[in-house]
Amino acid sequence: MGGRAQEGLSEPDRAQHQPPDPQINGYGAPSRTEIKRARILKAMGATLIEGGIEHTTVTRVLTQSKIPRAAFYALFEGREDCVRSVIATALGRAREHTTAAAIAHESWGAQARAGLSAMLELFEADPDLARLCVIHSRHRDPATVALRKRTLEELVAFVAQGRRRGARSPGPLAAEGTVHGVLGILEASLGSSSAVPLTDLLGPLMSFIVLPYAGVDGARRELRRRPPTPSTPIGHGPCTRKPQVQIRNTYRTALVLAAIATRKGMSNREVAEAAGVTDPGQISTLLKRLAALGLLQNTGAGRPRGQRNAWRLTPEGEAVLAQIGVPAADGNRPGG
């Protein structure tokens, strides 16, 4: 049932009316519907970033994603629903990344610094994600407004903990003003071609955050702190690594790459089963073509030794999969 026919349903009712979307096999590879959804969200995010909400239409998204209109409305109620999904995905990724960094510390100040550092690293590695979170999340759709409000409330609640742990106890509006001030600085930096790298803002922003709670001395200490050692590379997400090869992103290509991403060392037959390809000659040709493009690596002996092939994604293959909108699974990484 298409999204337009479900407009009168509540969220629980709508969930019950969604068509089943089973995995296509036992390997855990994304289904065709999941691939379509990922491509639509990828196109919607790119369209938002390129022209803003004023120039974002379902038609533009469909043209870029090469997805039929009927398929779009089977997954989303309309433009606003799709935009909200893009924003929710971006905010969720940023929240997960910063929270994972913060919870490794005990004190409020250390948590704030670690979380802010992780967020700045993420935003610098993926400025499009940063714009979705900071700028485009201000979309006036009521549900998106509520989503942004909840996110800001979480940030304000965390910053407000400084009242209990700092040397000073400013008024209740200090935390809210601090959060909006940080966002304003980030937005100005994202909109300026001459701005300093976002990671260089860690000291000044931390100084600004702790000033109401730790006073001038505490703020100066933050400015004098040495910058942290860069963390491990940021994982793939919307609009991050750009593949060096151009490839036509067909459903079959996406399914094959996504299938191999679920488990390294898959044979031709296993890849075919995971991707729903029934012709052995076809899967062999496709795998050779993707290997020639540098997207796959055969770690098995294969022919003429009479042994099975064992496929895995190369870093370039992971980048192409991320560009499609489907992140590579951990099982494809070394030791996975």
XYZ file of C-alpha atoms in Angstrom:
336
model
C 0.000 0.000 0.000
C 1.443 3.368 -0.998
C 2.206 6.157 1.425
C -0.590 8.409 0.129
C -3.221 5.831 1.057
C -1.924 5.652 4.625
C -2.052 9.345 5.503
C -4.985 8.854 7.873
C -3.338 6.078 9.869
C -1.621 6.514 13.199
C 2.023 5.467 13.501
C 1.234 2.018 15.020
C -1.488 1.389 12.432
C 0.772 2.477 9.609
C 3.485 0.105 10.799
C 0.983 -2.769 10.710
C 0.020 -1.921 7.126
C 3.583 -1.820 5.805
C 4.344 -4.698 3.419
C 6.748 -7.314 4.776
C 10.374 -6.720 3.870
C 12.219 -9.986 4.524
C 15.933 -10.430 4.033
C 16.528 -11.995 0.665
C 18.703 -14.778 2.075
C 20.338 -16.226 5.145
C 23.480 -14.138 4.748
C 21.870 -10.965 6.091
C 22.345 -9.004 2.882
C 20.068 -5.962 2.504
C 16.814 -6.595 0.692
C 15.946 -4.865 -2.565
C 13.582 -2.585 -0.667
C 16.368 -1.578 1.720
C 18.628 -0.814 -1.226
C 15.892 1.359 -2.767
C 15.356 3.178 0.521
C 19.085 3.811 0.920
C 19.329 5.216 -2.603
C 16.342 7.507 -2.048
C 17.742 8.817 1.245
C 21.128 9.343 -0.371
C 19.550 11.318 -3.215
C 17.357 13.316 -0.842
C 20.344 14.287 1.296
C 22.362 15.334 -1.741
C 19.435 17.350 -3.128
C 18.916 19.128 0.196
C 22.583 20.035 0.444
C 22.809 21.197 -3.145
C 19.729 23.407 -3.346
C 18.117 23.634 0.083
C 14.568 22.641 0.913
C 13.129 25.254 -1.466
C 14.532 23.421 -4.492
C 14.022 19.903 -3.163
C 11.210 17.989 -4.845
C 10.267 14.355 -5.084
C 10.827 14.547 -8.840
C 14.422 15.738 -8.375
C 15.089 12.957 -5.885
C 13.617 10.319 -8.187
C 15.685 11.595 -11.110
C 18.879 11.365 -9.077
C 18.127 8.023 -7.416
C 16.589 6.445 -10.558
C 13.799 5.014 -8.418
C 10.205 4.757 -9.746
C 7.665 7.115 -8.196
C 5.502 4.209 -7.030
C 8.453 2.728 -5.155
C 9.083 6.073 -3.448
C 5.499 6.335 -2.181
C 5.596 2.739 -1.008
C 8.402 3.753 1.364
C 7.588 7.373 2.255
C 4.406 9.373 2.671
C 5.890 12.236 0.694
C 8.711 14.749 0.609
C 8.438 15.774 4.261
C 8.529 12.179 5.461
C 11.649 11.500 3.391
C 13.375 14.705 4.540
C 12.609 13.812 8.137
C 14.142 10.361 7.635
C 17.315 11.915 6.217
C 17.597 14.349 9.140
C 16.855 11.618 11.694
C 19.551 9.398 10.203
C 22.116 12.213 10.247
C 21.298 13.279 13.811
C 21.316 9.664 14.955
C 24.753 9.061 13.515
C 26.153 12.216 15.119
C 24.563 11.358 18.465
C 25.908 7.801 18.427
C 29.410 8.961 17.533
C 29.632 11.669 20.182
C 28.004 9.577 22.912
C 30.413 6.700 22.328
C 33.327 9.096 22.838
C 31.847 10.825 25.893
C 30.850 7.771 27.937
C 34.473 6.629 28.108
C 35.089 9.451 30.637
C 33.769 10.150 34.108
C 33.893 13.897 34.737
C 31.508 16.313 33.042
C 34.358 18.362 31.596
C 36.124 15.322 30.131
C 32.869 14.018 28.685
C 32.097 17.390 27.119
C 35.543 17.675 25.580
C 35.597 14.102 24.256
C 32.083 14.365 22.826
C 32.736 17.748 21.215
C 36.044 16.548 19.789
C 34.364 13.486 18.273
C 31.586 15.608 16.789
C 34.038 18.080 15.232
C 36.083 15.227 13.763
C 32.951 13.669 12.307
C 31.705 16.953 10.869
C 35.094 17.794 9.383
C 35.313 14.358 7.750
C 31.735 14.665 6.471
C 30.708 18.320 6.007
C 27.508 17.269 4.218
C 26.440 15.347 7.318
C 27.291 18.421 9.374
C 25.053 20.622 7.206
C 22.181 18.157 7.521
C 22.502 18.187 11.317
C 23.184 21.878 11.908
C 21.446 23.689 9.046
C 18.866 21.531 7.289
C 17.441 20.118 10.513
C 15.726 23.520 10.897
C 13.150 22.454 8.295
C 9.707 23.710 9.380
C 7.887 20.408 8.981
C 6.290 19.890 12.450
C 7.706 16.396 12.920
C 11.206 17.579 11.952
C 10.834 20.558 14.301
C 9.991 18.136 17.101
C 12.966 15.940 16.208
C 15.390 18.872 16.337
C 13.811 20.108 19.563
C 14.379 16.742 21.258
C 17.998 16.720 20.109
C 18.613 20.237 21.425
C 16.936 19.374 24.728
C 19.360 16.469 25.164
C 22.333 18.746 24.515
C 21.024 21.439 26.870
C 20.408 18.859 29.611
C 23.981 17.616 29.315
C 25.541 21.086 29.355
C 23.356 22.024 32.334
C 25.080 19.298 34.371
C 27.972 21.729 34.628
C 25.922 23.643 37.232
C 26.341 20.755 39.671
C 29.934 19.940 38.818
C 31.469 23.369 38.233
C 32.676 26.019 40.640
C 29.837 28.378 39.683
C 26.078 27.999 39.319
C 24.711 30.320 36.621
C 21.040 30.710 35.781
C 19.046 27.966 34.021
C 19.287 29.709 30.636
C 23.084 29.449 30.555
C 23.049 25.927 29.113
C 20.516 26.794 26.427
C 22.449 29.893 25.420
C 25.665 27.894 25.307
C 24.224 25.195 23.025
C 22.737 27.718 20.608
C 25.976 29.695 20.628
C 28.015 26.624 19.680
C 25.564 25.776 16.891
C 25.757 29.334 15.588
C 29.546 29.162 15.396
C 29.400 25.789 13.633
C 26.837 27.073 11.135
C 28.975 30.110 10.354
C 32.017 27.888 9.858
C 30.135 25.488 7.573
C 28.932 28.396 5.456
C 32.345 30.018 5.030
C 34.941 28.868 2.519
C 37.691 30.603 4.487
C 36.790 29.166 7.902
C 39.389 27.306 9.955
C 39.139 23.501 10.168
C 36.357 22.483 12.518
C 38.742 20.500 14.713
C 40.675 23.727 15.396
C 37.568 25.039 17.151
C 37.780 22.496 19.980
C 39.683 24.719 22.401
C 37.710 27.917 21.792
C 34.359 26.098 21.912
C 35.249 24.217 25.108
C 36.360 27.512 26.641
C 32.974 28.978 25.731
C 31.094 25.947 27.134
C 32.826 25.830 30.525
C 32.997 29.605 31.115
C 29.597 29.888 32.879
C 30.450 26.968 35.188
C 34.227 27.062 35.698
C 34.808 30.797 35.356
C 37.584 32.617 33.513
C 40.351 30.401 34.903
C 38.604 27.240 33.737
C 37.967 28.740 30.327
C 41.637 29.668 29.988
C 42.683 26.136 30.915
C 40.606 24.789 28.055
C 42.294 27.148 25.633
C 45.727 25.989 26.822
C 44.972 22.256 26.524
C 46.852 20.382 23.863
C 44.628 19.105 21.063
C 43.776 15.397 21.345
C 45.442 12.775 19.197
C 43.335 12.182 16.081
C 41.036 9.222 16.559
C 40.735 6.239 14.247
C 39.260 6.959 10.804
C 35.601 7.844 10.772
C 33.368 5.086 9.414
C 31.468 5.524 6.178
C 28.311 7.564 6.218
C 26.346 9.885 3.995
C 28.520 11.785 1.546
C 31.909 10.836 3.046
C 34.524 9.030 0.963
C 34.354 9.609 -2.762
C 35.198 6.587 -4.893
C 37.846 7.095 -7.547
C 35.959 5.085 -10.169
C 32.664 5.765 -11.834
C 30.241 2.863 -11.861
C 26.620 2.572 -12.802
C 24.807 1.864 -9.537
C 22.296 -0.748 -10.626
C 20.262 -2.732 -8.105
C 22.278 -5.821 -8.993
C 25.609 -4.083 -8.427
C 24.397 -2.740 -5.089
C 23.075 -6.138 -4.033
C 26.318 -7.897 -4.955
C 28.486 -5.367 -3.098
C 26.150 -5.370 -0.096
C 26.096 -9.174 -0.026
C 29.889 -9.436 -0.036
C 30.042 -6.767 2.670
C 28.142 -9.047 5.057
C 30.831 -11.745 5.106
C 34.299 -11.838 3.619
C 35.416 -14.879 1.652
C 32.126 -15.658 -0.105
C 32.319 -17.905 -3.168
C 30.694 -17.159 -6.532
C 27.763 -19.398 -5.638
C 27.285 -17.797 -2.222
C 27.389 -14.306 -3.699
C 24.846 -15.347 -6.334
C 22.492 -16.747 -3.702
C 22.863 -13.658 -1.508
C 22.253 -11.249 -4.382
C 19.474 -13.248 -6.011
C 21.375 -13.923 -9.259
C 20.348 -17.247 -10.793
C 22.696 -17.373 -13.806
C 26.209 -18.648 -12.847
C 27.711 -17.083 -15.973
C 26.158 -13.731 -15.151
C 27.486 -13.632 -11.605
C 30.937 -14.686 -12.791
C 31.001 -11.890 -15.370
C 29.780 -9.303 -12.859
C 32.325 -10.334 -10.226
C 35.163 -10.143 -12.757
C 34.018 -6.705 -13.880
C 33.836 -5.391 -10.306
C 37.263 -6.881 -9.564
C 38.696 -5.222 -12.687
C 37.348 -1.899 -11.419
C 39.199 -2.460 -8.153
C 36.058 -2.839 -6.047
C 36.543 -6.521 -5.178
C 39.493 -8.703 -4.283
C 39.597 -12.469 -4.750
C 41.531 -13.915 -1.806
C 40.942 -17.536 -2.885
C 42.979 -19.633 -5.299
C 40.148 -19.993 -7.833
C 40.759 -21.358 -11.282
C 42.925 -22.822 -12.788
C 43.810 -24.429 -9.457
C 40.294 -25.796 -9.162
C 39.592 -24.110 -5.821
C 36.803 -21.755 -4.820
C 36.956 -18.000 -5.145
C 36.808 -15.988 -1.935
C 35.583 -12.421 -2.478
C 35.860 -9.377 -0.266
C 35.422 -5.651 -0.775
C 38.418 -3.422 -1.303
C 38.476 0.016 0.363
C 37.338 1.397 -2.996
C 34.438 -1.064 -2.982
C 33.439 0.064 0.489
C 33.498 3.665 -0.752
C 31.207 2.838 -3.668
C 28.842 0.980 -1.345
C 28.805 3.989 0.990
C 28.091 6.265 -1.980
C 25.087 4.124 -2.833
C 24.005 4.648 0.761
C 24.655 1.195 2.256
C 27.565 1.064 4.741
C 29.884 -1.941 4.574
C 29.339 -4.480 7.337
C 32.051 -5.229 9.899
C 32.262 -8.768 8.579
C 34.078 -7.486 5.500
C 36.888 -5.937 7.466
C 40.139 -7.697 8.274
C 39.680 -10.160 11.073
C 35.875 -9.941 10.774
